[in-house]
């Protein structure tokens, strides 16, 4: 496998797991949201506000394409990157796709204090539940799915490494 691509709803653990997994493997950790912010010189919240979600999604797709042209990375993606079919196909071509999932209550606990998430403006609990319902099957294409709600980071990494052994 060239890369491990972590997908999932916001707050599912992609960045936390991704950094530690990359360290364990001796690979590079890449966060597509951070790459978009770096390239655009602004935050995702500002991109949403100034240019709208559609333009952000286009930038996100381009960054994903660039990132997956490289190898030996653990890639944490933005929660909505899976909404475009071309992104799903590119991820499947680019590595082992792992969907990290968590129960709504756990996600709310993890993201409730993070005001930088543009899709969570307003009632965080209501927004999380609505978006999770809208995206409930969006991550089903992954090679592996792990519910992180009650697992430690090390347990999640263990499951990914176990699956990776079978793919090598």
mmCIF file with all atom_site columns, C-alpha atoms in Angstrom:
data_model
loop_
_atom_site.group_PDB
_atom_site.id
_atom_site.type_symbol
_atom_site.label_atom_id
_atom_site.label_alt_id
_atom_site.label_comp_id
_atom_site.label_asym_id
_atom_site.label_entity_id
_atom_site.label_seq_id
_atom_site.pdbx_PDB_ins_code
_atom_site.Cartn_x
_atom_site.Cartn_y
_atom_site.Cartn_z
_atom_site.occupancy
_atom_site.B_iso_or_equiv
_atom_site.pdbx_formal_charge
_atom_site.auth_seq_id
_atom_site.auth_comp_id
_atom_site.auth_asym_id
_atom_site.auth_atom_id
_atom_site.pdbx_PDB_model_num
ATOM 1   C CA . UNK A 1 1   ? 0.000   0.000  0.000  1.00 0.00 ? 1   UNK A CA 1
ATOM 2   C CA . UNK A 1 2   ? 1.315   3.434  -0.899 1.00 0.00 ? 2   UNK A CA 1
ATOM 3   C CA . UNK A 1 3   ? -0.602  5.355  1.772  1.00 0.00 ? 3   UNK A CA 1
ATOM 4   C CA . UNK A 1 4   ? -3.080  4.951  4.589  1.00 0.00 ? 4   UNK A CA 1
ATOM 5   C CA . UNK A 1 5   ? -6.000  7.333  4.094  1.00 0.00 ? 5   UNK A CA 1
ATOM 6   C CA . UNK A 1 6   ? -8.090  8.124  7.160  1.00 0.00 ? 6   UNK A CA 1
ATOM 7   C CA . UNK A 1 7   ? -11.643 9.243  6.500  1.00 0.00 ? 7   UNK A CA 1
ATOM 8   C CA . UNK A 1 8   ? -14.543 9.908  8.813  1.00 0.00 ? 8   UNK A CA 1
ATOM 9   C CA . UNK A 1 9   ? -16.747 12.481 10.402 1.00 0.00 ? 9   UNK A CA 1
ATOM 10  C CA . UNK A 1 10  ? -15.150 15.390 12.254 1.00 0.00 ? 10  UNK A CA 1
ATOM 11  C CA . UNK A 1 11  ? -14.038 14.385 15.718 1.00 0.00 ? 11  UNK A CA 1
ATOM 12  C CA . UNK A 1 12  ? -13.643 10.712 14.825 1.00 0.00 ? 12  UNK A CA 1
ATOM 13  C CA . UNK A 1 13  ? -9.895  10.799 15.565 1.00 0.00 ? 13  UNK A CA 1
ATOM 14  C CA . UNK A 1 14  ? -8.302  11.130 12.125 1.00 0.00 ? 14  UNK A CA 1
ATOM 15  C CA . UNK A 1 15  ? -5.632  13.666 13.089 1.00 0.00 ? 15  UNK A CA 1
ATOM 16  C CA . UNK A 1 16  ? -4.786  12.151 16.466 1.00 0.00 ? 16  UNK A CA 1
ATOM 17  C CA . UNK A 1 17  ? -4.593  8.590  15.147 1.00 0.00 ? 17  UNK A CA 1
ATOM 18  C CA . UNK A 1 18  ? -2.889  9.728  11.944 1.00 0.00 ? 18  UNK A CA 1
ATOM 19  C CA . UNK A 1 19  ? 0.016   11.478 13.652 1.00 0.00 ? 19  UNK A CA 1
ATOM 20  C CA . UNK A 1 20  ? 0.755   8.560  15.962 1.00 0.00 ? 20  UNK A CA 1
ATOM 21  C CA . UNK A 1 21  ? 0.341   5.954  13.233 1.00 0.00 ? 21  UNK A CA 1
ATOM 22  C CA . UNK A 1 22  ? 2.726   7.846  10.940 1.00 0.00 ? 22  UNK A CA 1
ATOM 23  C CA . UNK A 1 23  ? 5.283   8.024  13.751 1.00 0.00 ? 23  UNK A CA 1
ATOM 24  C CA . UNK A 1 24  ? 4.934   4.288  14.362 1.00 0.00 ? 24  UNK A CA 1
ATOM 25  C CA . UNK A 1 25  ? 5.458   3.485  10.669 1.00 0.00 ? 25  UNK A CA 1
ATOM 26  C CA . UNK A 1 26  ? 8.172   6.076  10.080 1.00 0.00 ? 26  UNK A CA 1
ATOM 27  C CA . UNK A 1 27  ? 5.962   7.631  7.399  1.00 0.00 ? 27  UNK A CA 1
ATOM 28  C CA . UNK A 1 28  ? 4.932   11.232 6.775  1.00 0.00 ? 28  UNK A CA 1
ATOM 29  C CA . UNK A 1 29  ? 1.708   12.540 8.307  1.00 0.00 ? 29  UNK A CA 1
ATOM 30  C CA . UNK A 1 30  ? -0.348  14.759 6.000  1.00 0.00 ? 30  UNK A CA 1
ATOM 31  C CA . UNK A 1 31  ? -3.582  16.525 6.886  1.00 0.00 ? 31  UNK A CA 1
ATOM 32  C CA . UNK A 1 32  ? -5.495  17.668 3.795  1.00 0.00 ? 32  UNK A CA 1
ATOM 33  C CA . UNK A 1 33  ? -7.267  20.475 5.669  1.00 0.00 ? 33  UNK A CA 1
ATOM 34  C CA . UNK A 1 34  ? -3.936  21.817 6.958  1.00 0.00 ? 34  UNK A CA 1
ATOM 35  C CA . UNK A 1 35  ? -2.502  21.591 3.434  1.00 0.00 ? 35  UNK A CA 1
ATOM 36  C CA . UNK A 1 36  ? -5.433  23.607 2.021  1.00 0.00 ? 36  UNK A CA 1
ATOM 37  C CA . UNK A 1 37  ? -4.931  26.244 4.731  1.00 0.00 ? 37  UNK A CA 1
ATOM 38  C CA . UNK A 1 38  ? -1.194  26.370 4.074  1.00 0.00 ? 38  UNK A CA 1
ATOM 39  C CA . UNK A 1 39  ? -1.605  26.726 0.314  1.00 0.00 ? 39  UNK A CA 1
ATOM 40  C CA . UNK A 1 40  ? -4.360  29.337 0.581  1.00 0.00 ? 40  UNK A CA 1
ATOM 41  C CA . UNK A 1 41  ? -2.800  31.285 3.455  1.00 0.00 ? 41  UNK A CA 1
ATOM 42  C CA . UNK A 1 42  ? -6.028  31.332 5.446  1.00 0.00 ? 42  UNK A CA 1
ATOM 43  C CA . UNK A 1 43  ? -8.250  29.143 7.591  1.00 0.00 ? 43  UNK A CA 1
ATOM 44  C CA . UNK A 1 44  ? -10.940 26.803 6.342  1.00 0.00 ? 44  UNK A CA 1
ATOM 45  C CA . UNK A 1 45  ? -13.508 28.906 8.198  1.00 0.00 ? 45  UNK A CA 1
ATOM 46  C CA . UNK A 1 46  ? -12.379 31.963 6.235  1.00 0.00 ? 46  UNK A CA 1
ATOM 47  C CA . UNK A 1 47  ? -12.411 30.022 2.964  1.00 0.00 ? 47  UNK A CA 1
ATOM 48  C CA . UNK A 1 48  ? -16.009 28.967 3.651  1.00 0.00 ? 48  UNK A CA 1
ATOM 49  C CA . UNK A 1 49  ? -16.956 32.534 4.556  1.00 0.00 ? 49  UNK A CA 1
ATOM 50  C CA . UNK A 1 50  ? -15.184 34.279 1.680  1.00 0.00 ? 50  UNK A CA 1
ATOM 51  C CA . UNK A 1 51  ? -15.488 31.768 -1.159 1.00 0.00 ? 51  UNK A CA 1
ATOM 52  C CA . UNK A 1 52  ? -18.192 29.307 -0.116 1.00 0.00 ? 52  UNK A CA 1
ATOM 53  C CA . UNK A 1 53  ? -18.277 25.580 0.410  1.00 0.00 ? 53  UNK A CA 1
ATOM 54  C CA . UNK A 1 54  ? -18.245 24.694 -3.311 1.00 0.00 ? 54  UNK A CA 1
ATOM 55  C CA . UNK A 1 55  ? -14.915 26.429 -3.917 1.00 0.00 ? 55  UNK A CA 1
ATOM 56  C CA . UNK A 1 56  ? -13.470 24.932 -0.738 1.00 0.00 ? 56  UNK A CA 1
ATOM 57  C CA . UNK A 1 57  ? -14.487 21.446 -1.935 1.00 0.00 ? 57  UNK A CA 1
ATOM 58  C CA . UNK A 1 58  ? -12.717 22.081 -5.257 1.00 0.00 ? 58  UNK A CA 1
ATOM 59  C CA . UNK A 1 59  ? -9.522  23.153 -3.460 1.00 0.00 ? 59  UNK A CA 1
ATOM 60  C CA . UNK A 1 60  ? -9.827  20.099 -1.209 1.00 0.00 ? 60  UNK A CA 1
ATOM 61  C CA . UNK A 1 61  ? -10.086 17.767 -4.221 1.00 0.00 ? 61  UNK A CA 1
ATOM 62  C CA . UNK A 1 62  ? -7.016  19.288 -5.854 1.00 0.00 ? 62  UNK A CA 1
ATOM 63  C CA . UNK A 1 63  ? -4.999  18.975 -2.652 1.00 0.00 ? 63  UNK A CA 1
ATOM 64  C CA . UNK A 1 64  ? -6.065  15.337 -2.263 1.00 0.00 ? 64  UNK A CA 1
ATOM 65  C CA . UNK A 1 65  ? -4.865  14.588 -5.801 1.00 0.00 ? 65  UNK A CA 1
ATOM 66  C CA . UNK A 1 66  ? -1.496  16.229 -5.081 1.00 0.00 ? 66  UNK A CA 1
ATOM 67  C CA . UNK A 1 67  ? -1.089  14.500 -1.726 1.00 0.00 ? 67  UNK A CA 1
ATOM 68  C CA . UNK A 1 68  ? -1.901  11.030 -3.056 1.00 0.00 ? 68  UNK A CA 1
ATOM 69  C CA . UNK A 1 69  ? 0.692   11.417 -5.806 1.00 0.00 ? 69  UNK A CA 1
ATOM 70  C CA . UNK A 1 70  ? 3.213   10.903 -2.988 1.00 0.00 ? 70  UNK A CA 1
ATOM 71  C CA . UNK A 1 71  ? 3.668   7.693  -1.003 1.00 0.00 ? 71  UNK A CA 1
ATOM 72  C CA . UNK A 1 72  ? 4.418   6.326  2.451  1.00 0.00 ? 72  UNK A CA 1
ATOM 73  C CA . UNK A 1 73  ? 2.045   8.721  4.154  1.00 0.00 ? 73  UNK A CA 1
ATOM 74  C CA . UNK A 1 74  ? -0.751  8.571  6.642  1.00 0.00 ? 74  UNK A CA 1
ATOM 75  C CA . UNK A 1 75  ? -3.302  11.040 5.273  1.00 0.00 ? 75  UNK A CA 1
ATOM 76  C CA . UNK A 1 76  ? -6.001  12.568 7.473  1.00 0.00 ? 76  UNK A CA 1
ATOM 77  C CA . UNK A 1 77  ? -8.799  13.983 5.346  1.00 0.00 ? 77  UNK A CA 1
ATOM 78  C CA . UNK A 1 78  ? -11.523 16.506 6.027  1.00 0.00 ? 78  UNK A CA 1
ATOM 79  C CA . UNK A 1 79  ? -14.847 14.938 6.994  1.00 0.00 ? 79  UNK A CA 1
ATOM 80  C CA . UNK A 1 80  ? -16.635 16.055 3.821  1.00 0.00 ? 80  UNK A CA 1
ATOM 81  C CA . UNK A 1 81  ? -13.957 15.083 1.300  1.00 0.00 ? 81  UNK A CA 1
ATOM 82  C CA . UNK A 1 82  ? -15.810 11.808 0.651  1.00 0.00 ? 82  UNK A CA 1
ATOM 83  C CA . UNK A 1 83  ? -18.824 13.626 -0.779 1.00 0.00 ? 83  UNK A CA 1
ATOM 84  C CA . UNK A 1 84  ? -17.218 13.788 -4.247 1.00 0.00 ? 84  UNK A CA 1
ATOM 85  C CA . UNK A 1 85  ? -17.064 10.486 -6.122 1.00 0.00 ? 85  UNK A CA 1
ATOM 86  C CA . UNK A 1 86  ? -13.757 11.401 -7.759 1.00 0.00 ? 86  UNK A CA 1
ATOM 87  C CA . UNK A 1 87  ? -12.224 11.777 -4.288 1.00 0.00 ? 87  UNK A CA 1
ATOM 88  C CA . UNK A 1 88  ? -13.531 8.382  -3.176 1.00 0.00 ? 88  UNK A CA 1
ATOM 89  C CA . UNK A 1 89  ? -12.093 6.713  -6.268 1.00 0.00 ? 89  UNK A CA 1
ATOM 90  C CA . UNK A 1 90  ? -8.739  8.490  -5.885 1.00 0.00 ? 90  UNK A CA 1
ATOM 91  C CA . UNK A 1 91  ? -8.483  7.427  -2.240 1.00 0.00 ? 91  UNK A CA 1
ATOM 92  C CA . UNK A 1 92  ? -9.196  3.795  -3.107 1.00 0.00 ? 92  UNK A CA 1
ATOM 93  C CA . UNK A 1 93  ? -6.468  3.938  -5.759 1.00 0.00 ? 93  UNK A CA 1
ATOM 94  C CA . UNK A 1 94  ? -4.039  5.728  -3.439 1.00 0.00 ? 94  UNK A CA 1
ATOM 95  C CA . UNK A 1 95  ? -3.924  3.420  -0.456 1.00 0.00 ? 95  UNK A CA 1
ATOM 96  C CA . UNK A 1 96  ? -5.654  1.590  2.341  1.00 0.00 ? 96  UNK A CA 1
ATOM 97  C CA . UNK A 1 97  ? -8.768  3.616  3.183  1.00 0.00 ? 97  UNK A CA 1
ATOM 98  C CA . UNK A 1 98  ? -9.757  3.459  6.857  1.00 0.00 ? 98  UNK A CA 1
ATOM 99  C CA . UNK A 1 99  ? -13.036 4.958  8.068  1.00 0.00 ? 99  UNK A CA 1
ATOM 100 C CA . UNK A 1 100 ? -12.910 6.110  11.668 1.00 0.00 ? 100 UNK A CA 1
ATOM 101 C CA . UNK A 1 101 ? -16.361 6.359  13.186 1.00 0.00 ? 101 UNK A CA 1
ATOM 102 C CA . UNK A 1 102 ? -17.699 7.510  16.537 1.00 0.00 ? 102 UNK A CA 1
ATOM 103 C CA . UNK A 1 103 ? -21.088 7.770  18.177 1.00 0.00 ? 103 UNK A CA 1
ATOM 104 C CA . UNK A 1 104 ? -22.804 11.173 17.997 1.00 0.00 ? 104 UNK A CA 1
ATOM 105 C CA . UNK A 1 105 ? -22.434 11.806 21.737 1.00 0.00 ? 105 UNK A CA 1
ATOM 106 C CA . UNK A 1 106 ? -18.710 11.139 21.577 1.00 0.00 ? 106 UNK A CA 1
ATOM 107 C CA . UNK A 1 107 ? -18.277 13.383 18.521 1.00 0.00 ? 107 UNK A CA 1
ATOM 108 C CA . UNK A 1 108 ? -20.182 16.195 20.244 1.00 0.00 ? 108 UNK A CA 1
ATOM 109 C CA . UNK A 1 109 ? -17.949 15.856 23.305 1.00 0.00 ? 109 UNK A CA 1
ATOM 110 C CA . UNK A 1 110 ? -14.825 15.964 21.145 1.00 0.00 ? 110 UNK A CA 1
ATOM 111 C CA . UNK A 1 111 ? -15.780 18.956 18.949 1.00 0.00 ? 111 UNK A CA 1
ATOM 112 C CA . UNK A 1 112 ? -18.064 21.088 21.134 1.00 0.00 ? 112 UNK A CA 1
ATOM 113 C CA . UNK A 1 113 ? -15.326 23.531 22.138 1.00 0.00 ? 113 UNK A CA 1
ATOM 114 C CA . UNK A 1 114 ? -13.853 23.843 18.630 1.00 0.00 ? 114 UNK A CA 1
ATOM 115 C CA . UNK A 1 115 ? -15.339 26.996 17.100 1.00 0.00 ? 115 UNK A CA 1
ATOM 116 C CA . UNK A 1 116 ? -13.099 26.780 14.013 1.00 0.00 ? 116 UNK A CA 1
ATOM 117 C CA . UNK A 1 117 ? -15.349 24.243 12.289 1.00 0.00 ? 117 UNK A CA 1
ATOM 118 C CA . UNK A 1 118 ? -17.512 26.127 9.777  1.00 0.00 ? 118 UNK A CA 1
ATOM 119 C CA . UNK A 1 119 ? -20.178 23.426 9.508  1.00 0.00 ? 119 UNK A CA 1
ATOM 120 C CA . UNK A 1 120 ? -20.829 23.524 13.265 1.00 0.00 ? 120 UNK A CA 1
ATOM 121 C CA . UNK A 1 121 ? -22.063 27.070 13.588 1.00 0.00 ? 121 UNK A CA 1
ATOM 122 C CA . UNK A 1 122 ? -25.155 27.231 15.787 1.00 0.00 ? 122 UNK A CA 1
ATOM 123 C CA . UNK A 1 123 ? -26.315 24.355 17.990 1.00 0.00 ? 123 UNK A CA 1
ATOM 124 C CA . UNK A 1 124 ? -23.369 21.935 17.877 1.00 0.00 ? 124 UNK A CA 1
ATOM 125 C CA . UNK A 1 125 ? -25.360 18.902 18.990 1.00 0.00 ? 125 UNK A CA 1
ATOM 126 C CA . UNK A 1 126 ? -28.090 19.473 16.447 1.00 0.00 ? 126 UNK A CA 1
ATOM 127 C CA . UNK A 1 127 ? -25.574 20.178 13.646 1.00 0.00 ? 127 UNK A CA 1
ATOM 128 C CA . UNK A 1 128 ? -23.541 17.049 14.438 1.00 0.00 ? 128 UNK A CA 1
ATOM 129 C CA . UNK A 1 129 ? -26.618 14.828 14.481 1.00 0.00 ? 129 UNK A CA 1
ATOM 130 C CA . UNK A 1 130 ? -27.956 16.330 11.239 1.00 0.00 ? 130 UNK A CA 1
ATOM 131 C CA . UNK A 1 131 ? -24.642 16.021 9.382  1.00 0.00 ? 131 UNK A CA 1
ATOM 132 C CA . UNK A 1 132 ? -24.043 12.504 10.693 1.00 0.00 ? 132 UNK A CA 1
ATOM 133 C CA . UNK A 1 133 ? -27.474 11.459 9.441  1.00 0.00 ? 133 UNK A CA 1
ATOM 134 C CA . UNK A 1 134 ? -26.796 13.046 6.028  1.00 0.00 ? 134 UNK A CA 1
ATOM 135 C CA . UNK A 1 135 ? -23.423 11.295 5.780  1.00 0.00 ? 135 UNK A CA 1
ATOM 136 C CA . UNK A 1 136 ? -24.289 7.985  7.444  1.00 0.00 ? 136 UNK A CA 1
ATOM 137 C CA . UNK A 1 137 ? -23.311 5.965  4.350  1.00 0.00 ? 137 UNK A CA 1
ATOM 138 C CA . UNK A 1 138 ? -20.666 8.330  2.965  1.00 0.00 ? 138 UNK A CA 1
ATOM 139 C CA . UNK A 1 139 ? -17.794 6.366  4.503  1.00 0.00 ? 139 UNK A CA 1
ATOM 140 C CA . UNK A 1 140 ? -19.022 2.874  3.575  1.00 0.00 ? 140 UNK A CA 1
ATOM 141 C CA . UNK A 1 141 ? -16.563 2.527  0.675  1.00 0.00 ? 141 UNK A CA 1
ATOM 142 C CA . UNK A 1 142 ? -13.553 2.203  2.992  1.00 0.00 ? 142 UNK A CA 1
ATOM 143 C CA . UNK A 1 143 ? -11.492 -0.980 3.124  1.00 0.00 ? 143 UNK A CA 1
ATOM 144 C CA . UNK A 1 144 ? -11.724 -0.965 6.928  1.00 0.00 ? 144 UNK A CA 1
ATOM 145 C CA . UNK A 1 145 ? -14.098 0.701  9.386  1.00 0.00 ? 145 UNK A CA 1
ATOM 146 C CA . UNK A 1 146 ? -13.283 1.236  13.074 1.00 0.00 ? 146 UNK A CA 1
ATOM 147 C CA . UNK A 1 147 ? -15.576 2.691  15.740 1.00 0.00 ? 147 UNK A CA 1
ATOM 148 C CA . UNK A 1 148 ? -13.255 4.827  17.867 1.00 0.00 ? 148 UNK A CA 1
ATOM 149 C CA . UNK A 1 149 ? -15.887 5.733  20.488 1.00 0.00 ? 149 UNK A CA 1
ATOM 150 C CA . UNK A 1 150 ? -14.580 3.420  23.201 1.00 0.00 ? 150 UNK A CA 1
ATOM 151 C CA . UNK A 1 151 ? -11.088 2.638  21.895 1.00 0.00 ? 151 UNK A CA 1
ATOM 152 C CA . UNK A 1 152 ? -7.756  4.157  22.820 1.00 0.00 ? 152 UNK A CA 1
ATOM 153 C CA . UNK A 1 153 ? -5.577  5.610  20.070 1.00 0.00 ? 153 UNK A CA 1
ATOM 154 C CA . UNK A 1 154 ? -3.251  2.626  20.483 1.00 0.00 ? 154 UNK A CA 1
ATOM 155 C CA . UNK A 1 155 ? -6.121  0.171  20.016 1.00 0.00 ? 155 UNK A CA 1
ATOM 156 C CA . UNK A 1 156 ? -7.200  1.921  16.807 1.00 0.00 ? 156 UNK A CA 1
ATOM 157 C CA . UNK A 1 157 ? -3.622  1.883  15.518 1.00 0.00 ? 157 UNK A CA 1
ATOM 158 C CA . UNK A 1 158 ? -3.382  -1.813 16.379 1.00 0.00 ? 158 UNK A CA 1
ATOM 159 C CA . UNK A 1 159 ? -6.436  -2.606 14.250 1.00 0.00 ? 159 UNK A CA 1
ATOM 160 C CA . UNK A 1 160 ? -5.061  -0.613 11.316 1.00 0.00 ? 160 UNK A CA 1
ATOM 161 C CA . UNK A 1 161 ? -1.646  -2.270 11.534 1.00 0.00 ? 161 UNK A CA 1
ATOM 162 C CA . UNK A 1 162 ? -3.269  -5.693 11.713 1.00 0.00 ? 162 UNK A CA 1
ATOM 163 C CA . UNK A 1 163 ? -5.180  -4.972 8.496  1.00 0.00 ? 163 UNK A CA 1
ATOM 164 C CA . UNK A 1 164 ? -2.096  -3.487 6.871  1.00 0.00 ? 164 UNK A CA 1
ATOM 165 C CA . UNK A 1 165 ? -0.211  -6.751 7.491  1.00 0.00 ? 165 UNK A CA 1
ATOM 166 C CA . UNK A 1 166 ? -2.741  -8.583 5.332  1.00 0.00 ? 166 UNK A CA 1
ATOM 167 C CA . UNK A 1 167 ? -2.419  -5.983 2.537  1.00 0.00 ? 167 UNK A CA 1
ATOM 168 C CA . UNK A 1 168 ? 1.393   -5.977 2.284  1.00 0.00 ? 168 UNK A CA 1
#
